[in-house]
PDB file of C-alpha atoms in Angstrom:
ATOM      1  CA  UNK A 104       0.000   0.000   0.000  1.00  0.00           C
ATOM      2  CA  UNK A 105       1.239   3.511  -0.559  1.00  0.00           C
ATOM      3  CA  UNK A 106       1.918   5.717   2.456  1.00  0.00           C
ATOM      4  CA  UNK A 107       1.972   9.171   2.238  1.00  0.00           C
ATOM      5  CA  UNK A 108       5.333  10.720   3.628  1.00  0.00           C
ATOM      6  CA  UNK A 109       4.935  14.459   5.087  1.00  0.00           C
ATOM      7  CA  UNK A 110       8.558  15.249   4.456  1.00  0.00           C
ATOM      8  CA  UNK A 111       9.302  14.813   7.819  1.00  0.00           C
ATOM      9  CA  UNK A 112       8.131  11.945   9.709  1.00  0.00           C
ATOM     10  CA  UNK A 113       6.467   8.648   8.142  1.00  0.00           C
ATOM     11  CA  UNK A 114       2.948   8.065  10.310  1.00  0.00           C
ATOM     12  CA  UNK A 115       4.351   4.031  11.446  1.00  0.00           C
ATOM     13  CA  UNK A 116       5.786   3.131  14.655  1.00  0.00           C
ATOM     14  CA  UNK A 117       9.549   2.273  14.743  1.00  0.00           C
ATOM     15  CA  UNK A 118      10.476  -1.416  13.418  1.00  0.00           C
ATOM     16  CA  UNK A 119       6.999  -2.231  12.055  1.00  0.00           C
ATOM     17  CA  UNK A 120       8.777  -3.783   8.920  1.00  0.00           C
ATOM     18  CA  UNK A 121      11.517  -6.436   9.203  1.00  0.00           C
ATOM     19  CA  UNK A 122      12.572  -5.095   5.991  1.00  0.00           C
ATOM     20  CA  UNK A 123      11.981  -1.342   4.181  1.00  0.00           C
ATOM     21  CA  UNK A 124      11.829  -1.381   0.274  1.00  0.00           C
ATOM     22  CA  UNK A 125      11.949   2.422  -1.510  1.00  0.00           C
ATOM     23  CA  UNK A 126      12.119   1.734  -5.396  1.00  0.00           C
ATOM     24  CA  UNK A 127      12.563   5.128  -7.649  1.00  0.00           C
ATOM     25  CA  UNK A 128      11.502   6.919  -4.970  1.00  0.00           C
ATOM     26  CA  UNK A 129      14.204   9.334  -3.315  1.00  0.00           C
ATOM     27  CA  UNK A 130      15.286  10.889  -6.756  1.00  0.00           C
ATOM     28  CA  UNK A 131      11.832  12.764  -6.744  1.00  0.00           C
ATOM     29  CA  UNK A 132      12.764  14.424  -3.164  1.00  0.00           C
ATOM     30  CA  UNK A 133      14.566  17.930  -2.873  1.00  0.00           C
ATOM     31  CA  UNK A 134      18.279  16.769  -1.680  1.00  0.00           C
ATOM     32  CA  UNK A 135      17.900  18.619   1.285  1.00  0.00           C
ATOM     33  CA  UNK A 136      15.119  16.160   2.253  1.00  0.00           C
ATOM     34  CA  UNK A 137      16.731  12.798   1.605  1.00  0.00           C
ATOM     35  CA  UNK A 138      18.684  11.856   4.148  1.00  0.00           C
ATOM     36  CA  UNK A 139      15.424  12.582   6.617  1.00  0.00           C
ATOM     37  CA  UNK A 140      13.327  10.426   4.376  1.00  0.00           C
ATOM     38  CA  UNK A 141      16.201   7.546   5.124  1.00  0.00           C
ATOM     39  CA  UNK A 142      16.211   8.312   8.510  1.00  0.00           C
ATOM     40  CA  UNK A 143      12.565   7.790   8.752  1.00  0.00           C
ATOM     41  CA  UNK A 144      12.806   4.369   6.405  1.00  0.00           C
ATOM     42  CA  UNK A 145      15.646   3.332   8.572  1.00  0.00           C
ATOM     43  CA  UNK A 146      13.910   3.707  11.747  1.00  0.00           C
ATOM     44  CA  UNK A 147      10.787   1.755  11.037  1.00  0.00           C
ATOM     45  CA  UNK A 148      12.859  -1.130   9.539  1.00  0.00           C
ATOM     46  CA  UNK A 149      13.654  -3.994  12.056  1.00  0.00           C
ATOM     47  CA  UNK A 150      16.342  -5.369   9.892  1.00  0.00           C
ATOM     48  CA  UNK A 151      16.963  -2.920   7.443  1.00  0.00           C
ATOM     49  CA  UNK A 152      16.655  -0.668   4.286  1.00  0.00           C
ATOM     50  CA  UNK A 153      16.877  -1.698   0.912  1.00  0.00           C
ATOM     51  CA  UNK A 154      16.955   1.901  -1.587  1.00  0.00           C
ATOM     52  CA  UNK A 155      17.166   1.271  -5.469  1.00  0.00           C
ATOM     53  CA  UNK A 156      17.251   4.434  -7.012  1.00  0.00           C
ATOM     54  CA  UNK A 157      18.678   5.588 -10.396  1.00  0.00           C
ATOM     55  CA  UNK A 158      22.334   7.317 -10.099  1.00  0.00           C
ATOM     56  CA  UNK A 159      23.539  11.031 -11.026  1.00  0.00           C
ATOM     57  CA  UNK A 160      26.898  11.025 -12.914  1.00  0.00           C
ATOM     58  CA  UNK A 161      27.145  13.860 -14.424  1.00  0.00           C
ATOM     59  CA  UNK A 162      26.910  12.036 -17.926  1.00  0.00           C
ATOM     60  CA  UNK A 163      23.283  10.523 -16.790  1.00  0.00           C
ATOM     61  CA  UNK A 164      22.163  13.801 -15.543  1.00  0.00           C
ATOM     62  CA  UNK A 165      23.019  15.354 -19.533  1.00  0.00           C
ATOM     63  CA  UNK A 166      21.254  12.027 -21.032  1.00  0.00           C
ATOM     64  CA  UNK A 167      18.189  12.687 -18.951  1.00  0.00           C
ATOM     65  CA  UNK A 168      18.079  16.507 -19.591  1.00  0.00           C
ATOM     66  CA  UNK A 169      18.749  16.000 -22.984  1.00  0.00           C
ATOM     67  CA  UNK A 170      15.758  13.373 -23.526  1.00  0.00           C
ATOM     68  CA  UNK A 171      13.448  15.734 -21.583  1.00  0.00           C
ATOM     69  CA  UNK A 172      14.666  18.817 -23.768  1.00  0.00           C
ATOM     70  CA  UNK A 173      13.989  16.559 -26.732  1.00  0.00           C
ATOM     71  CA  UNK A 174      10.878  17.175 -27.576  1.00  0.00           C
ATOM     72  CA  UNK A 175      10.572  13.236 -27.910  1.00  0.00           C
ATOM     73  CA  UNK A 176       8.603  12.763 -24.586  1.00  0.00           C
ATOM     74  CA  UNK A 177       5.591  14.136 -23.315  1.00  0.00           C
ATOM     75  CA  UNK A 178       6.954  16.233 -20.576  1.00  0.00           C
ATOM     76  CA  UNK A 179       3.508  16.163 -19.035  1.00  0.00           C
ATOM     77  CA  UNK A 180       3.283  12.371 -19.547  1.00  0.00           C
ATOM     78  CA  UNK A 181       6.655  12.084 -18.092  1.00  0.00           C
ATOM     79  CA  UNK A 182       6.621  13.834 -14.840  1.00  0.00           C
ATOM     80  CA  UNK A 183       8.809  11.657 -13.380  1.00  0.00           C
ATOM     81  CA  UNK A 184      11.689  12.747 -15.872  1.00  0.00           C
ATOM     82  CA  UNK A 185      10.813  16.524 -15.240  1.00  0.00           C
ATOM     83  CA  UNK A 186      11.439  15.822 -11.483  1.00  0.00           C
ATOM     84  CA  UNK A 187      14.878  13.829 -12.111  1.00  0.00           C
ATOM     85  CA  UNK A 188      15.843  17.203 -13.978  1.00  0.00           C
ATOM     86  CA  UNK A 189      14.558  19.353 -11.165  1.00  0.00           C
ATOM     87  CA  UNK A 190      15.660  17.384  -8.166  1.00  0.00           C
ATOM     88  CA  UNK A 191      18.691  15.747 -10.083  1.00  0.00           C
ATOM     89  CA  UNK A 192      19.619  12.099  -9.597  1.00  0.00           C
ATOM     90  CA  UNK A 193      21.406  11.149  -6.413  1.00  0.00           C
ATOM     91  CA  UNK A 194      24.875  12.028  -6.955  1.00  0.00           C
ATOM     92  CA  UNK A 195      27.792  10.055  -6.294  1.00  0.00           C
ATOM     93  CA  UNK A 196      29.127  12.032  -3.235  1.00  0.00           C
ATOM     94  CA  UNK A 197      25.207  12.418  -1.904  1.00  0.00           C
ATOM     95  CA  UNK A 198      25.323   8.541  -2.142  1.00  0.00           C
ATOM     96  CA  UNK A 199      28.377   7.735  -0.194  1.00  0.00           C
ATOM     97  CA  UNK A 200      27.904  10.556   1.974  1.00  0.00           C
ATOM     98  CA  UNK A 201      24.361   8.426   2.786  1.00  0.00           C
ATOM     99  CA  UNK A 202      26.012   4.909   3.089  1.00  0.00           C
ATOM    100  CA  UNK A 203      28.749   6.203   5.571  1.00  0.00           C
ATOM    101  CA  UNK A 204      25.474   7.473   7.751  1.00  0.00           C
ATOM    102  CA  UNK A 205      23.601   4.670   7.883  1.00  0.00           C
ATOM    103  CA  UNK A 206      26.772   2.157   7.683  1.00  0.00           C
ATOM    104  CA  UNK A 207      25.487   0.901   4.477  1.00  0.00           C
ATOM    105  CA  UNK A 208      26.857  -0.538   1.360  1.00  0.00           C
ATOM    106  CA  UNK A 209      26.324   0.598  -2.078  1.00  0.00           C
ATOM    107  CA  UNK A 210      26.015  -1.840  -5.126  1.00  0.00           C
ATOM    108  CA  UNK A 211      26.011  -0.450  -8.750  1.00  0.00           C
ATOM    109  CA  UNK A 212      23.812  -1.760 -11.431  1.00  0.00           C
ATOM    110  CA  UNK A 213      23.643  -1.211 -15.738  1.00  0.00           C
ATOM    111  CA  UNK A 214      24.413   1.228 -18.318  1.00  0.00           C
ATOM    112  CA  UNK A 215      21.920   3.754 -18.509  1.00  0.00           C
ATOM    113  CA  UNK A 216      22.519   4.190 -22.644  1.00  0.00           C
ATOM    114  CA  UNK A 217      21.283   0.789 -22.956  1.00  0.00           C
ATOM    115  CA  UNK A 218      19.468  -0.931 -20.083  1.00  0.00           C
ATOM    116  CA  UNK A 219      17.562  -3.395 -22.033  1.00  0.00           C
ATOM    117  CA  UNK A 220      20.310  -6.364 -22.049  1.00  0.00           C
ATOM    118  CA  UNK A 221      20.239  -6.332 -18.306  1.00  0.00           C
ATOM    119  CA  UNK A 222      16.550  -6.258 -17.941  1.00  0.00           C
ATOM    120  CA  UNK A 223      15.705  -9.030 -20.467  1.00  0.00           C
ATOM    121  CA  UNK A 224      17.973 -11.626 -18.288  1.00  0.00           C
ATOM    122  CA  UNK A 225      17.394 -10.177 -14.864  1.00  0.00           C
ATOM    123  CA  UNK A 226      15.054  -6.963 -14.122  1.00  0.00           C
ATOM    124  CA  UNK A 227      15.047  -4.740 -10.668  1.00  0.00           C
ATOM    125  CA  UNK A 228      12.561  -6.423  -9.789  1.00  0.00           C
ATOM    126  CA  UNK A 229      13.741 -10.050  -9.549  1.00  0.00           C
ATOM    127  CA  UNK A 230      17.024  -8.350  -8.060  1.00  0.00           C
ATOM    128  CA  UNK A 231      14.788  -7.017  -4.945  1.00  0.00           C
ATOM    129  CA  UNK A 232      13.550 -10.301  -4.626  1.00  0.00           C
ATOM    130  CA  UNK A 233      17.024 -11.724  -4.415  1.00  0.00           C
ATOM    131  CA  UNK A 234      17.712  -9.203  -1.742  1.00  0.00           C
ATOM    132  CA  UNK A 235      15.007 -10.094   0.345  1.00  0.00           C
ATOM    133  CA  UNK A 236      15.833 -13.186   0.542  1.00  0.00           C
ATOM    134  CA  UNK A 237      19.685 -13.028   1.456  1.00  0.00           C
ATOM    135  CA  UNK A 238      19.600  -9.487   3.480  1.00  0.00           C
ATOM    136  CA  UNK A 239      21.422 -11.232   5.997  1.00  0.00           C
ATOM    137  CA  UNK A 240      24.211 -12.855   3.795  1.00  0.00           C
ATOM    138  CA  UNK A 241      26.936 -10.787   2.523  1.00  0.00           C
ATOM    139  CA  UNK A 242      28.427 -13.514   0.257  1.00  0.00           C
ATOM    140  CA  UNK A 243      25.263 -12.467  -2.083  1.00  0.00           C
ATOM    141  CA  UNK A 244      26.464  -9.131  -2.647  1.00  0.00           C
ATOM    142  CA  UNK A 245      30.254 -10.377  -3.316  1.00  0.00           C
ATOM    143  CA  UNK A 246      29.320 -12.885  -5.659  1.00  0.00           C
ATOM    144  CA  UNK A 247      26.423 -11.261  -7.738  1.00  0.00           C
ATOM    145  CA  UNK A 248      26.812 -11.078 -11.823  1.00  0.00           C
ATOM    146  CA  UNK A 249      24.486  -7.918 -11.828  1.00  0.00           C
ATOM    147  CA  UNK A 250      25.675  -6.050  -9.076  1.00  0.00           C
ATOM    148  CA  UNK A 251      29.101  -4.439  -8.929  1.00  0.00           C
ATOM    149  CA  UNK A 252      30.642  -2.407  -6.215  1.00  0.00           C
ATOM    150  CA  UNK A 253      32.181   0.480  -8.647  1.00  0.00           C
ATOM    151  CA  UNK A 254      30.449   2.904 -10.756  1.00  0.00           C
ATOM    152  CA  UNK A 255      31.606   3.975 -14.101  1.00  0.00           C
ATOM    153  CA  UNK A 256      30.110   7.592 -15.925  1.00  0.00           C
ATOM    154  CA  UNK A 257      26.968   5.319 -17.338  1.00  0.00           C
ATOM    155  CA  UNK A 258      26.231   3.641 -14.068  1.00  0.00           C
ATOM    156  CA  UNK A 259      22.371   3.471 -14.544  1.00  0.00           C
ATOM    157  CA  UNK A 260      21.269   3.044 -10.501  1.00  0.00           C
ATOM    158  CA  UNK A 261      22.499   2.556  -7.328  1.00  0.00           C
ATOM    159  CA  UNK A 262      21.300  -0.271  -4.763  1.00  0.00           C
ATOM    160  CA  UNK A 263      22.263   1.184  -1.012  1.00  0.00           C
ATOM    161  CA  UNK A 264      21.918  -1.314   1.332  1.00  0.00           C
ATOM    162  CA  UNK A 265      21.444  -0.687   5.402  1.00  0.00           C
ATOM    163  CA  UNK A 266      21.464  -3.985   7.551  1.00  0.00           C
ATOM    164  CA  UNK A 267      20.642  -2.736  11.127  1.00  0.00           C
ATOM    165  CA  UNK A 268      21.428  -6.266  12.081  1.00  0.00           C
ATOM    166  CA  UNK A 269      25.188  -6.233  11.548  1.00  0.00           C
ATOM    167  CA  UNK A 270      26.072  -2.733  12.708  1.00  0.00           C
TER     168      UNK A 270
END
């Protein structure tokens, strides 16, 4: 179910969820807000947070400007693009900045030129589910194919990763 989020506290009790899922969410938040939306996530997880959200090098930021500025896409149709522009994608420093916060570790995923190799074999989707199911076991995030621990300039997202369990 969705939950609306006043920008400052989310309306649950701490550690009602054993594990917190935000998917494309926090790139649509001002970046003065984000780590308080984090915070929030992070306290009402038991175990932990799991944030997939696309990634601001400065070469994705251009690509997604560009497309907007375009004239290909419905701007109107495409709010979601309009807000990456406005809000810009996290940004490498914002995301490490985040991960030495919360003790978390950051996993990098796909090529934003060309996403569609990735997602035939394996979508975000079926990566969350992996993640669910081996939060607790680090050896998953060593040994994943999709999943690499450096970013290049066409990084497509960012997977940030909180365990509360082995802080």
């Amino acid at each position: 179910a969705d939950i609306c989020y006043s920008g400052n506290t989310l309306p649950l009790m701490s550690s009602s969820f054993d594990i917190v899922v935000t998917l494309d969410t926090i790139e649509h938040l001002h970046n003065n807000n984000r780590t308080t939306f984090l915070s929030e996530l992070y306290r009402v997880a038991k175990e932990g947070v799991i944030l997939c959200a696309p990634f601001g090098t400065p070469e994705h930021l251009a690509y997604e400007k560009e497309i907007l500025n375009s004239g290909i896409l419905d701007a109107n149709s495409f709010t979601y693009l309009t807000e990456h522009v406005k809000f810009s994608l996290p940004l490498p420093e914002e995301v490490s900045d985040m991960a030495k916060l919360f003790s978390a570790k950051v996993f990098y995923q796909g090529d934003f030129r060309d996403v569609r190799p990735i997602a035939k074999r394996y979508t975000y989707y079926d990566l969350l589910v992996q993640m669910f199911r081996n939060m607790l076991i680090d050896t998953f995030w060593q040994n994943s194919e999709y999943l690499k621990s450096d970013f290049t300039q066409y990084t497509n997202r960012f997977f940030l990763i909180a365990n509360k369990t082995s802080r």
